[in-house]
C-alpha atoms as an extended CHARMM CRD file, in Angstrom:
* protein
*
       252  EXT
         1         1  MET       CA            -24.8690000000       12.1610000000      -11.9130000000  PROA      1               0.0000000000
         2         2  ALA       CA            -24.2050000000        8.3970000000      -12.1290000000  PROA      2               0.0000000000
         3         3  ASP       CA            -22.5730000000        6.7010000000       -9.1350000000  PROA      3               0.0000000000
         4         4  ARG       CA            -19.5580000000        5.2550000000      -10.8920000000  PROA      4               0.0000000000
         5         5  SER       CA            -18.4360000000        3.3720000000       -7.7230000000  PROA      5               0.0000000000
         6         6  GLN       CA            -21.5290000000        1.1690000000       -8.1510000000  PROA      6               0.0000000000
         7         7  SER       CA            -21.5380000000        0.8110000000      -11.9160000000  PROA      7               0.0000000000
         8         8  PRO       CA            -19.2630000000       -1.9600000000      -13.4600000000  PROA      8               0.0000000000
         9         9  GLU       CA            -18.7320000000        0.0220000000      -16.6980000000  PROA      9               0.0000000000
        10        10  GLY       CA            -18.4200000000        3.6660000000      -17.6450000000  PROA      10              0.0000000000
        11        11  THR       CA            -19.8530000000        5.2170000000      -20.6210000000  PROA      11              0.0000000000
        12        12  SER       CA            -17.0990000000        3.9530000000      -22.8340000000  PROA      12              0.0000000000
        13        13  GLY       CA            -17.7810000000        0.3880000000      -21.7110000000  PROA      13              0.0000000000
        14        14  ALA       CA            -14.4960000000       -0.0230000000      -19.8740000000  PROA      14              0.0000000000
        15        15  VAL       CA            -14.3270000000       -1.7630000000      -16.5730000000  PROA      15              0.0000000000
        16        16  ILE       CA            -14.0720000000        0.7630000000      -13.6460000000  PROA      16              0.0000000000
        17        17  MET       CA            -11.0770000000       -0.0410000000      -11.4590000000  PROA      17              0.0000000000
        18        18  PRO       CA            -10.6120000000        1.1620000000       -7.9090000000  PROA      18              0.0000000000
        19        19  ARG       CA             -8.5990000000        4.3060000000       -7.8350000000  PROA      19              0.0000000000
        20        20  HSD       CA             -6.3410000000        3.1380000000       -4.9730000000  PROA      20              0.0000000000
        21        21  VAL       CA             -5.5510000000       -0.5420000000       -4.0470000000  PROA      21              0.0000000000
        22        22  ALA       CA             -3.6690000000       -1.2670000000       -0.7610000000  PROA      22              0.0000000000
        23        23  ILE       CA             -2.0010000000       -4.7090000000       -0.2730000000  PROA      23              0.0000000000
        24        24  ILE       CA             -0.9050000000       -6.4910000000        2.8930000000  PROA      24              0.0000000000
        25        25  MET       CA              1.7560000000       -8.8370000000        1.2820000000  PROA      25              0.0000000000
        26        26  ASP       CA              1.5810000000      -11.9100000000        3.6170000000  PROA      26              0.0000000000
        27        27  GLY       CA              2.6590000000      -15.5280000000        3.5620000000  PROA      27              0.0000000000
        28        28  ASN       CA              6.2340000000      -15.4740000000        2.1030000000  PROA      28              0.0000000000
        29        29  GLY       CA              7.4490000000      -17.6180000000        4.9550000000  PROA      29              0.0000000000
        30        30  ARG       CA              4.6570000000      -20.1670000000        4.7590000000  PROA      30              0.0000000000
        31        31  TRP       CA              4.9050000000      -20.2920000000        1.0290000000  PROA      31              0.0000000000
        32        32  ALA       CA              8.5290000000      -21.2280000000        1.4510000000  PROA      32              0.0000000000
        33        33  ALA       CA              7.9200000000      -23.7400000000        4.3730000000  PROA      33              0.0000000000
        34        34  GLU       CA              5.3390000000      -25.6980000000        2.4640000000  PROA      34              0.0000000000
        35        35  ARG       CA              8.0160000000      -26.1770000000       -0.3960000000  PROA      35              0.0000000000
        36        36  GLY       CA             10.7660000000      -27.1050000000        2.0000000000  PROA      36              0.0000000000
        37        37  LEU       CA             12.6210000000      -23.7850000000        1.1970000000  PROA      37              0.0000000000
        38        38  PRO       CA             14.2280000000      -21.3060000000        3.5100000000  PROA      38              0.0000000000
        39        39  ARG       CA             12.2900000000      -18.2580000000        4.4390000000  PROA      39              0.0000000000
        40        40  THR       CA             14.6470000000      -16.0540000000        2.4890000000  PROA      40              0.0000000000
        41        41  LEU       CA             13.5000000000      -17.7420000000       -0.7470000000  PROA      41              0.0000000000
        42        42  GLY       CA              9.9180000000      -16.8600000000        0.0970000000  PROA      42              0.0000000000
        43        43  HSD       CA             10.7540000000      -13.3370000000        0.4390000000  PROA      43              0.0000000000
        44        44  ARG       CA             12.7730000000      -13.3090000000       -2.7700000000  PROA      44              0.0000000000
        45        45  SER       CA              9.7970000000      -14.8430000000       -4.5540000000  PROA      45              0.0000000000
        46        46  GLY       CA              7.6810000000      -12.1780000000       -3.0070000000  PROA      46              0.0000000000
        47        47  VAL       CA              9.7010000000       -9.4770000000       -4.6740000000  PROA      47              0.0000000000
        48        48  ASP       CA              8.7870000000      -11.1620000000       -8.0630000000  PROA      48              0.0000000000
        49        49  ALA       CA              5.1600000000      -10.8580000000       -6.9990000000  PROA      49              0.0000000000
        50        50  VAL       CA              5.6530000000       -7.1040000000       -6.3850000000  PROA      50              0.0000000000
        51        51  ARG       CA              6.9590000000       -6.7040000000      -10.0060000000  PROA      51              0.0000000000
        52        52  ARG       CA              4.0360000000       -8.6450000000      -11.3950000000  PROA      52              0.0000000000
        53        53  THR       CA              1.4810000000       -6.6080000000       -9.2450000000  PROA      53              0.0000000000
        54        54  VAL       CA              3.0110000000       -3.2430000000      -10.2460000000  PROA      54              0.0000000000
        55        55  GLN       CA              2.9270000000       -4.1490000000      -13.9050000000  PROA      55              0.0000000000
        56        56  ALA       CA             -0.6910000000       -5.2300000000      -13.5390000000  PROA      56              0.0000000000
        57        57  ALA       CA             -1.6140000000       -2.0940000000      -11.8730000000  PROA      57              0.0000000000
        58        58  ILE       CA              0.0170000000       -0.1640000000      -14.8720000000  PROA      58              0.0000000000
        59        59  ASP       CA             -1.8840000000       -2.2950000000      -17.4060000000  PROA      59              0.0000000000
        60        60  LEU       CA             -5.2660000000       -1.8960000000      -15.5110000000  PROA      60              0.0000000000
        61        61  LYS       CA             -4.6450000000        1.9300000000      -15.2480000000  PROA      61              0.0000000000
        62        62  ILE       CA             -4.9400000000        1.8480000000      -11.3230000000  PROA      62              0.0000000000
        63        63  PRO       CA             -3.5480000000        5.3050000000      -10.2960000000  PROA      63              0.0000000000
        64        64  TYR       CA             -2.4500000000        4.4090000000       -6.7690000000  PROA      64              0.0000000000
        65        65  ILE       CA             -1.1520000000        1.1240000000       -5.1520000000  PROA      65              0.0000000000
        66        66  THR       CA              0.2050000000        0.7960000000       -1.6380000000  PROA      66              0.0000000000
        67        67  LEU       CA              2.2910000000       -2.1780000000       -0.6000000000  PROA      67              0.0000000000
        68        68  TYR       CA              2.9200000000       -3.0670000000        3.0660000000  PROA      68              0.0000000000
        69        69  SER       CA              6.5530000000       -4.2140000000        2.7530000000  PROA      69              0.0000000000
        70        70  PHE       CA              8.0990000000       -3.9210000000        6.3060000000  PROA      70              0.0000000000
        71        71  SER       CA              6.2070000000       -3.0950000000        9.3750000000  PROA      71              0.0000000000
        72        72  SER       CA              7.5970000000       -1.1780000000       12.4960000000  PROA      72              0.0000000000
        73        73  GLU       CA              6.8770000000       -4.5590000000       14.3590000000  PROA      73              0.0000000000
        74        74  ASN       CA              8.9630000000       -6.6430000000       11.9640000000  PROA      74              0.0000000000
        75        75  TRP       CA             12.1870000000       -5.5880000000       13.8430000000  PROA      75              0.0000000000
        76        76  SER       CA             11.3000000000       -8.3140000000       16.4000000000  PROA      76              0.0000000000
        77        77  ARG       CA             12.0320000000      -11.0800000000       13.7270000000  PROA      77              0.0000000000
        78        78  PRO       CA             15.4150000000      -12.8350000000       13.7940000000  PROA      78              0.0000000000
        79        79  GLN       CA             18.3090000000      -10.6200000000       12.6840000000  PROA      79              0.0000000000
        80        80  GLY       CA             19.2380000000      -12.7700000000        9.8650000000  PROA      80              0.0000000000
        81        81  GLU       CA             15.7900000000      -12.3460000000        8.2750000000  PROA      81              0.0000000000
        82        82  ILE       CA             15.7450000000       -8.7660000000        8.8810000000  PROA      82              0.0000000000
        83        83  ASP       CA             19.1220000000       -8.3620000000        7.1330000000  PROA      83              0.0000000000
        84        84  ASP       CA             17.8150000000      -10.2710000000        4.1470000000  PROA      84              0.0000000000
        85        85  LEU       CA             14.6020000000       -8.1200000000        3.9830000000  PROA      85              0.0000000000
        86        86  MET       CA             16.6830000000       -4.9810000000        4.0860000000  PROA      86              0.0000000000
        87        87  GLY       CA             18.9830000000       -6.3950000000        1.4220000000  PROA      87              0.0000000000
        88        88  LEU       CA             15.9190000000       -7.1090000000       -0.7900000000  PROA      88              0.0000000000
        89        89  MET       CA             14.5920000000       -3.6270000000       -0.4350000000  PROA      89              0.0000000000
        90        90  LYS       CA             17.9460000000       -2.1800000000       -1.4990000000  PROA      90              0.0000000000
        91        91  ARG       CA             18.3210000000       -4.5230000000       -4.4230000000  PROA      91              0.0000000000
        92        92  PHE       CA             14.6880000000       -3.6950000000       -5.6310000000  PROA      92              0.0000000000
        93        93  ILE       CA             15.4220000000        0.0020000000       -5.6340000000  PROA      93              0.0000000000
        94        94  ARG       CA             18.8230000000       -0.4560000000       -7.4380000000  PROA      94              0.0000000000
        95        95  CYS       CA             17.5900000000       -2.9850000000       -9.9500000000  PROA      95              0.0000000000
        96        96  ASP       CA             13.9760000000       -1.7070000000      -10.6070000000  PROA      96              0.0000000000
        97        97  LEU       CA             14.2480000000        1.9550000000      -10.1670000000  PROA      97              0.0000000000
        98        98  ALA       CA             15.2310000000        2.8320000000      -13.7590000000  PROA      98              0.0000000000
        99        99  GLU       CA             12.3890000000        0.6700000000      -15.1740000000  PROA      99              0.0000000000
       100       100  LEU       CA              9.8910000000        2.2430000000      -12.8270000000  PROA      100             0.0000000000
       101       101  HSD       CA             10.9940000000        5.7610000000      -13.8650000000  PROA      101             0.0000000000
       102       102  GLN       CA             10.9040000000        4.6760000000      -17.4870000000  PROA      102             0.0000000000
       103       103  ASN       CA              7.2930000000        3.3850000000      -16.9380000000  PROA      103             0.0000000000
       104       104  ASN       CA              6.2690000000        6.8550000000      -15.6080000000  PROA      104             0.0000000000
       105       105  VAL       CA              5.8980000000        5.4540000000      -11.9530000000  PROA      105             0.0000000000
       106       106  ARG       CA              6.1840000000        7.7640000000       -8.9990000000  PROA      106             0.0000000000
       107       107  VAL       CA              7.7130000000        6.0080000000       -5.9830000000  PROA      107             0.0000000000
       108       108  MET       CA              6.5790000000        7.1270000000       -2.5560000000  PROA      108             0.0000000000
       109       109  VAL       CA              7.9020000000        5.6280000000        0.6410000000  PROA      109             0.0000000000
       110       110  ILE       CA              5.9970000000        6.0520000000        3.8560000000  PROA      110             0.0000000000
       111       111  GLY       CA              7.1170000000        5.0840000000        7.4710000000  PROA      111             0.0000000000
       112       112  GLU       CA              9.7680000000        6.0080000000       10.0600000000  PROA      112             0.0000000000
       113       113  ARG       CA             13.1680000000        6.9120000000        8.7740000000  PROA      113             0.0000000000
       114       114  ASP       CA             15.0890000000        7.4470000000       12.0700000000  PROA      114             0.0000000000
       115       115  ASN       CA             16.1520000000        3.6930000000       12.6690000000  PROA      115             0.0000000000
       116       116  ILE       CA             17.1850000000        2.6180000000        9.1860000000  PROA      116             0.0000000000
       117       117  ASP       CA             20.6570000000        2.8140000000        7.9120000000  PROA      117             0.0000000000
       118       118  THR       CA             22.2420000000        5.6090000000        5.9260000000  PROA      118             0.0000000000
       119       119  GLU       CA             22.4760000000        3.6640000000        2.6400000000  PROA      119             0.0000000000
       120       120  MET       CA             18.8890000000        2.7680000000        2.8040000000  PROA      120             0.0000000000
       121       121  LYS       CA             17.8310000000        6.3500000000        3.5110000000  PROA      121             0.0000000000
       122       122  ALA       CA             19.8960000000        7.6420000000        0.5080000000  PROA      122             0.0000000000
       123       123  LEU       CA             18.3710000000        4.9450000000       -1.7800000000  PROA      123             0.0000000000
       124       124  ILE       CA             14.8170000000        5.7930000000       -0.6780000000  PROA      124             0.0000000000
       125       125  ASP       CA             15.3480000000        9.5250000000       -1.1550000000  PROA      125             0.0000000000
       126       126  GLU       CA             16.9800000000        8.8330000000       -4.6880000000  PROA      126             0.0000000000
       127       127  ALA       CA             13.9680000000        6.7860000000       -5.6040000000  PROA      127             0.0000000000
       128       128  CYS       CA             11.3610000000        9.3960000000       -4.4700000000  PROA      128             0.0000000000
       129       129  GLU       CA             13.1670000000       12.3600000000       -5.8720000000  PROA      129             0.0000000000
       130       130  LEU       CA             13.9380000000       10.7860000000       -9.3650000000  PROA      130             0.0000000000
       131       131  THR       CA             10.2780000000        9.7980000000       -9.7770000000  PROA      131             0.0000000000
       132       132  ARG       CA              8.3920000000       12.6660000000       -8.0000000000  PROA      132             0.0000000000
       133       133  GLN       CA              7.0290000000       14.0980000000      -11.2730000000  PROA      133             0.0000000000
       134       134  ASN       CA              5.8560000000       10.8140000000      -12.7140000000  PROA      134             0.0000000000
       135       135  THR       CA              2.0790000000       10.4190000000      -13.2650000000  PROA      135             0.0000000000
       136       136  ARG       CA              1.1490000000        7.0460000000      -14.5910000000  PROA      136             0.0000000000
       137       137  LEU       CA              1.1270000000        5.1690000000      -11.2310000000  PROA      137             0.0000000000
       138       138  THR       CA              1.9670000000        6.1610000000       -7.7260000000  PROA      138             0.0000000000
       139       139  LEU       CA              3.5130000000        3.3200000000       -5.9940000000  PROA      139             0.0000000000
       140       140  VAL       CA              3.4740000000        3.8160000000       -2.2070000000  PROA      140             0.0000000000
       141       141  ILE       CA              5.7370000000        1.5370000000       -0.2470000000  PROA      141             0.0000000000
       142       142  ALA       CA              5.0580000000        1.2360000000        3.4730000000  PROA      142             0.0000000000
       143       143  PHE       CA              8.4630000000        0.4650000000        4.8120000000  PROA      143             0.0000000000
       144       144  ASN       CA              9.3550000000        0.5430000000        8.5400000000  PROA      144             0.0000000000
       145       145  TYR       CA              5.7340000000        1.6210000000        8.7840000000  PROA      145             0.0000000000
       146       146  GLY       CA              3.0630000000        1.2940000000       11.5880000000  PROA      146             0.0000000000
       147       147  ALA       CA             -0.2850000000        3.1050000000       11.4420000000  PROA      147             0.0000000000
       148       148  ARG       CA             -0.2980000000        4.1290000000       15.1130000000  PROA      148             0.0000000000
       149       149  GLY       CA              3.2040000000        5.5970000000       14.7080000000  PROA      149             0.0000000000
       150       150  GLU       CA              2.0080000000        7.4100000000       11.5930000000  PROA      150             0.0000000000
       151       151  ILE       CA             -0.9960000000        8.9620000000       13.4970000000  PROA      151             0.0000000000
       152       152  THR       CA              1.2400000000        9.9330000000       16.4870000000  PROA      152             0.0000000000
       153       153  ARG       CA              3.5540000000       11.8550000000       14.0290000000  PROA      153             0.0000000000
       154       154  ALA       CA              0.5960000000       13.5060000000       12.4650000000  PROA      154             0.0000000000
       155       155  THR       CA             -0.6570000000       14.5150000000       15.8880000000  PROA      155             0.0000000000
       156       156  ARG       CA              2.7560000000       15.9690000000       16.7130000000  PROA      156             0.0000000000
       157       157  ARG       CA              2.8450000000       18.0080000000       13.5330000000  PROA      157             0.0000000000
       158       158  ILE       CA             -0.5900000000       19.4970000000       14.2800000000  PROA      158             0.0000000000
       159       159  ALA       CA              0.4220000000       20.1780000000       17.9300000000  PROA      159             0.0000000000
       160       160  GLU       CA              3.4380000000       22.0230000000       16.5690000000  PROA      160             0.0000000000
       161       161  ASP       CA              1.1410000000       24.1580000000       14.4950000000  PROA      161             0.0000000000
       162       162  VAL       CA             -1.0390000000       24.8810000000       17.4500000000  PROA      162             0.0000000000
       163       163  ALA       CA              1.8970000000       25.6460000000       19.6870000000  PROA      163             0.0000000000
       164       164  ALA       CA              3.3160000000       28.1470000000       17.0340000000  PROA      164             0.0000000000
       165       165  GLY       CA             -0.0120000000       29.8720000000       16.7040000000  PROA      165             0.0000000000
       166       166  ARG       CA             -0.6440000000       28.7580000000       13.1550000000  PROA      166             0.0000000000
       167       167  LEU       CA             -3.7600000000       26.6900000000       14.0800000000  PROA      167             0.0000000000
       168       168  LEU       CA             -6.4080000000       26.9240000000       16.8310000000  PROA      168             0.0000000000
       169       169  PRO       CA             -7.3760000000       23.7640000000       18.5840000000  PROA      169             0.0000000000
       170       170  ALA       CA            -10.9650000000       24.5300000000       17.8110000000  PROA      170             0.0000000000
       171       171  ASP       CA            -10.2180000000       24.5830000000       14.0950000000  PROA      171             0.0000000000
       172       172  ILE       CA             -8.7310000000       21.0820000000       13.8310000000  PROA      172             0.0000000000
       173       173  THR       CA            -10.6630000000       19.0410000000       11.4350000000  PROA      173             0.0000000000
       174       174  SER       CA            -10.3290000000       15.4530000000       10.1040000000  PROA      174             0.0000000000
       175       175  GLU       CA             -8.7520000000       17.0190000000        6.9260000000  PROA      175             0.0000000000
       176       176  HSD       CA             -6.0000000000       18.4280000000        9.0150000000  PROA      176             0.0000000000
       177       177  ILE       CA             -5.1650000000       15.0400000000       10.2930000000  PROA      177             0.0000000000
       178       178  THR       CA             -5.4790000000       13.3540000000        6.8120000000  PROA      178             0.0000000000
       179       179  ASN       CA             -3.0860000000       15.9240000000        5.4060000000  PROA      179             0.0000000000
       180       180  ALA       CA             -0.5980000000       15.4600000000        8.2360000000  PROA      180             0.0000000000
       181       181  LEU       CA             -0.3180000000       11.7410000000        7.6370000000  PROA      181             0.0000000000
       182       182  ASP       CA              2.5910000000       10.1710000000        5.7460000000  PROA      182             0.0000000000
       183       183  THR       CA              0.0990000000        9.5900000000        2.9390000000  PROA      183             0.0000000000
       184       184  GLY       CA             -0.8100000000       13.2750000000        2.7470000000  PROA      184             0.0000000000
       185       185  GLY       CA             -2.0570000000       14.0190000000       -0.8590000000  PROA      185             0.0000000000
       186       186  VAL       CA             -2.7920000000       10.3290000000       -1.4680000000  PROA      186             0.0000000000
       187       187  PRO       CA             -6.5630000000        9.2820000000       -1.7560000000  PROA      187             0.0000000000
       188       188  ASP       CA             -7.7620000000        6.7480000000        0.7850000000  PROA      188             0.0000000000
       189       189  PRO       CA             -7.7380000000        3.1560000000       -0.5290000000  PROA      189             0.0000000000
       190       190  GLU       CA            -11.0990000000        1.9990000000       -1.8860000000  PROA      190             0.0000000000
       191       191  LEU       CA             -9.8780000000       -1.6920000000       -1.7440000000  PROA      191             0.0000000000
       192       192  LEU       CA             -7.4730000000       -3.4500000000        0.6680000000  PROA      192             0.0000000000
       193       193  ILE       CA             -6.2500000000       -7.0020000000       -0.1670000000  PROA      193             0.0000000000
       194       194  ARG       CA             -4.5260000000       -9.2870000000        2.2680000000  PROA      194             0.0000000000
       195       195  THR       CA             -3.0240000000      -12.5030000000        1.1620000000  PROA      195             0.0000000000
       196       196  SER       CA             -2.3060000000      -15.8290000000        3.1320000000  PROA      196             0.0000000000
       197       197  GLY       CA             -5.7830000000      -16.1990000000        4.6620000000  PROA      197             0.0000000000
       198       198  GLU       CA             -5.1710000000      -13.8320000000        7.6220000000  PROA      198             0.0000000000
       199       199  ARG       CA             -8.0120000000      -11.4460000000        8.3530000000  PROA      199             0.0000000000
       200       200  ARG       CA             -6.5740000000       -8.4670000000       10.3390000000  PROA      200             0.0000000000
       201       201  LEU       CA             -5.0970000000       -5.0380000000        9.5180000000  PROA      201             0.0000000000
       202       202  SER       CA             -1.8900000000       -5.4290000000       11.4120000000  PROA      202             0.0000000000
       203       203  ASN       CA             -1.4590000000       -1.6910000000       12.0830000000  PROA      203             0.0000000000
       204       204  PHE       CA             -1.6980000000       -0.8650000000        8.5010000000  PROA      204             0.0000000000
       205       205  LEU       CA             -3.4850000000        2.4270000000        7.1170000000  PROA      205             0.0000000000
       206       206  LEU       CA             -5.7910000000        2.4730000000       10.1510000000  PROA      206             0.0000000000
       207       207  TRP       CA             -7.0420000000        6.0570000000        9.5860000000  PROA      207             0.0000000000
       208       208  GLN       CA             -7.0290000000        5.7410000000        5.7240000000  PROA      208             0.0000000000
       209       209  CYS       CA             -9.1320000000        2.5600000000        5.6890000000  PROA      209             0.0000000000
       210       210  ALA       CA            -12.2560000000        3.9320000000        7.4800000000  PROA      210             0.0000000000
       211       211  TYR       CA            -14.4530000000        3.1500000000        4.4150000000  PROA      211             0.0000000000
       212       212  THR       CA            -12.2730000000        0.7280000000        2.6490000000  PROA      212             0.0000000000
       213       213  GLU       CA            -13.5630000000       -2.6160000000        1.1990000000  PROA      213             0.0000000000
       214       214  PHE       CA            -11.5790000000       -5.5870000000        2.4260000000  PROA      214             0.0000000000
       215       215  VAL       CA            -10.8050000000       -8.6980000000        0.4480000000  PROA      215             0.0000000000
       216       216  PHE       CA             -8.9460000000      -11.5470000000        2.0630000000  PROA      216             0.0000000000
       217       217  LEU       CA             -7.2360000000      -14.1910000000       -0.2230000000  PROA      217             0.0000000000
       218       218  ASP       CA             -6.0750000000      -17.6050000000        0.9090000000  PROA      218             0.0000000000
       219       219  ALA       CA             -3.2740000000      -17.4680000000       -1.6710000000  PROA      219             0.0000000000
       220       220  TYR       CA              0.2350000000      -16.7230000000       -0.2930000000  PROA      220             0.0000000000
       221       221  TRP       CA              1.9830000000      -13.4600000000       -1.6010000000  PROA      221             0.0000000000
       222       222  PRO       CA              4.5390000000      -15.0750000000       -3.8710000000  PROA      222             0.0000000000
       223       223  ASP       CA              1.7070000000      -16.5400000000       -6.0190000000  PROA      223             0.0000000000
       224       224  PHE       CA              0.1080000000      -13.1440000000       -6.3600000000  PROA      224             0.0000000000
       225       225  GLY       CA             -0.1960000000      -11.3240000000       -9.6920000000  PROA      225             0.0000000000
       226       226  ARG       CA             -2.7000000000      -10.0500000000      -12.1540000000  PROA      226             0.0000000000
       227       227  GLU       CA             -5.1560000000      -12.8310000000      -11.9940000000  PROA      227             0.0000000000
       228       228  LEU       CA             -5.6070000000      -12.6490000000       -8.1760000000  PROA      228             0.0000000000
       229       229  LEU       CA             -5.6890000000       -8.9090000000       -8.2890000000  PROA      229             0.0000000000
       230       230  LEU       CA             -8.5940000000       -9.0960000000      -10.7700000000  PROA      230             0.0000000000
       231       231  GLU       CA            -10.2770000000      -11.6850000000       -8.4820000000  PROA      231             0.0000000000
       232       232  ALA       CA            -10.1250000000       -9.2100000000       -5.5560000000  PROA      232             0.0000000000
       233       233  ILE       CA            -11.3300000000       -6.3630000000       -7.8700000000  PROA      233             0.0000000000
       234       234  THR       CA            -14.2530000000       -8.4790000000       -8.9720000000  PROA      234             0.0000000000
       235       235  GLN       CA            -15.2390000000       -9.0770000000       -5.2610000000  PROA      235             0.0000000000
       236       236  TYR       CA            -14.8540000000       -5.2190000000       -4.6790000000  PROA      236             0.0000000000
       237       237  ARG       CA            -16.9940000000       -4.4210000000       -7.6400000000  PROA      237             0.0000000000
       238       238  ALA       CA            -19.8930000000       -6.7040000000       -6.4680000000  PROA      238             0.0000000000
       239       239  ARG       CA            -20.3420000000       -4.7740000000       -3.3020000000  PROA      239             0.0000000000
       240       240  GLU       CA            -22.4250000000       -1.7090000000       -2.5900000000  PROA      240             0.0000000000
       241       241  ARG       CA            -20.4760000000        1.0470000000       -0.9730000000  PROA      241             0.0000000000
       242       242  ARG       CA            -22.8530000000        3.0680000000        1.2070000000  PROA      242             0.0000000000
       243       243  PHE       CA            -20.5200000000        5.0700000000        3.3720000000  PROA      243             0.0000000000
       244       244  GLY       CA            -22.9150000000        4.9620000000        6.2750000000  PROA      244             0.0000000000
       245       245  GLY       CA            -25.9390000000        5.6320000000        4.2250000000  PROA      245             0.0000000000
       246       246  LEU       CA            -28.8240000000        3.2990000000        3.1630000000  PROA      246             0.0000000000
       247       247  ALA       CA            -28.8120000000        0.9450000000        0.2320000000  PROA      247             0.0000000000
       248       248  ARG       CA            -30.1890000000        2.4080000000       -2.8680000000  PROA      248             0.0000000000
       249       249  ARG       CA            -33.7360000000        1.4170000000       -3.8080000000  PROA      249             0.0000000000
       250       250  SER       CA            -34.2750000000       -0.4680000000       -7.0050000000  PROA      250             0.0000000000
       251       251  THR       CA            -36.0240000000        1.4290000000       -9.7590000000  PROA      251             0.0000000000
       252       252  ALA       CA            -37.0770000000       -1.6420000000      -11.6460000000  PROA      252             0.0000000000
């Protein structure tokens, strides 16, 4: 069987896209500062980049895309900026949910829910419930999310199963952990993109990115869209994914 992860084209001649692309959306504040604008305008321009990216993923037939929108560490930012980010998330759901649903996009929100307000919880629940049967694209929004917290929650779920006698400690596998994560049922990302020139994971999908290809772009997030997404995918497709094995020998 042909290794389609290595082949730039399938039998139909169509370009093979990664099944799941994860993005750390970074650089809104610096984008605004370089233009003499308040950080809030950088975040609002970042929402426009989200819309462009979701549409590009639909057009390119990418089944899963995960966006890191608000980390559990972002609560340390100034309260005014936090309030603006929360407001942007609420407006995005209110303004874009109908169109996402019309485009057959499933919305999935991962992260901690305990310390967000009641209105936000209700909006998230509405978005996830309304779109849960959609199949064209799964848009995973990592909101109030941190990978260490996610792994901790997964460990607690497994410990509860052990305590209840539903699972023996000796029977715990990596699959149990994968399924207990917030992303249970979602395939691991094949490609992770980070904008703004930073080169770190920042507590994002630590378990899921064990064999993910990373692409770091110097562009700030508000400038992101189809062109930069394709640039990152081109870099991804030029790599040989060996998953711990050896490089394939040329048969030429």
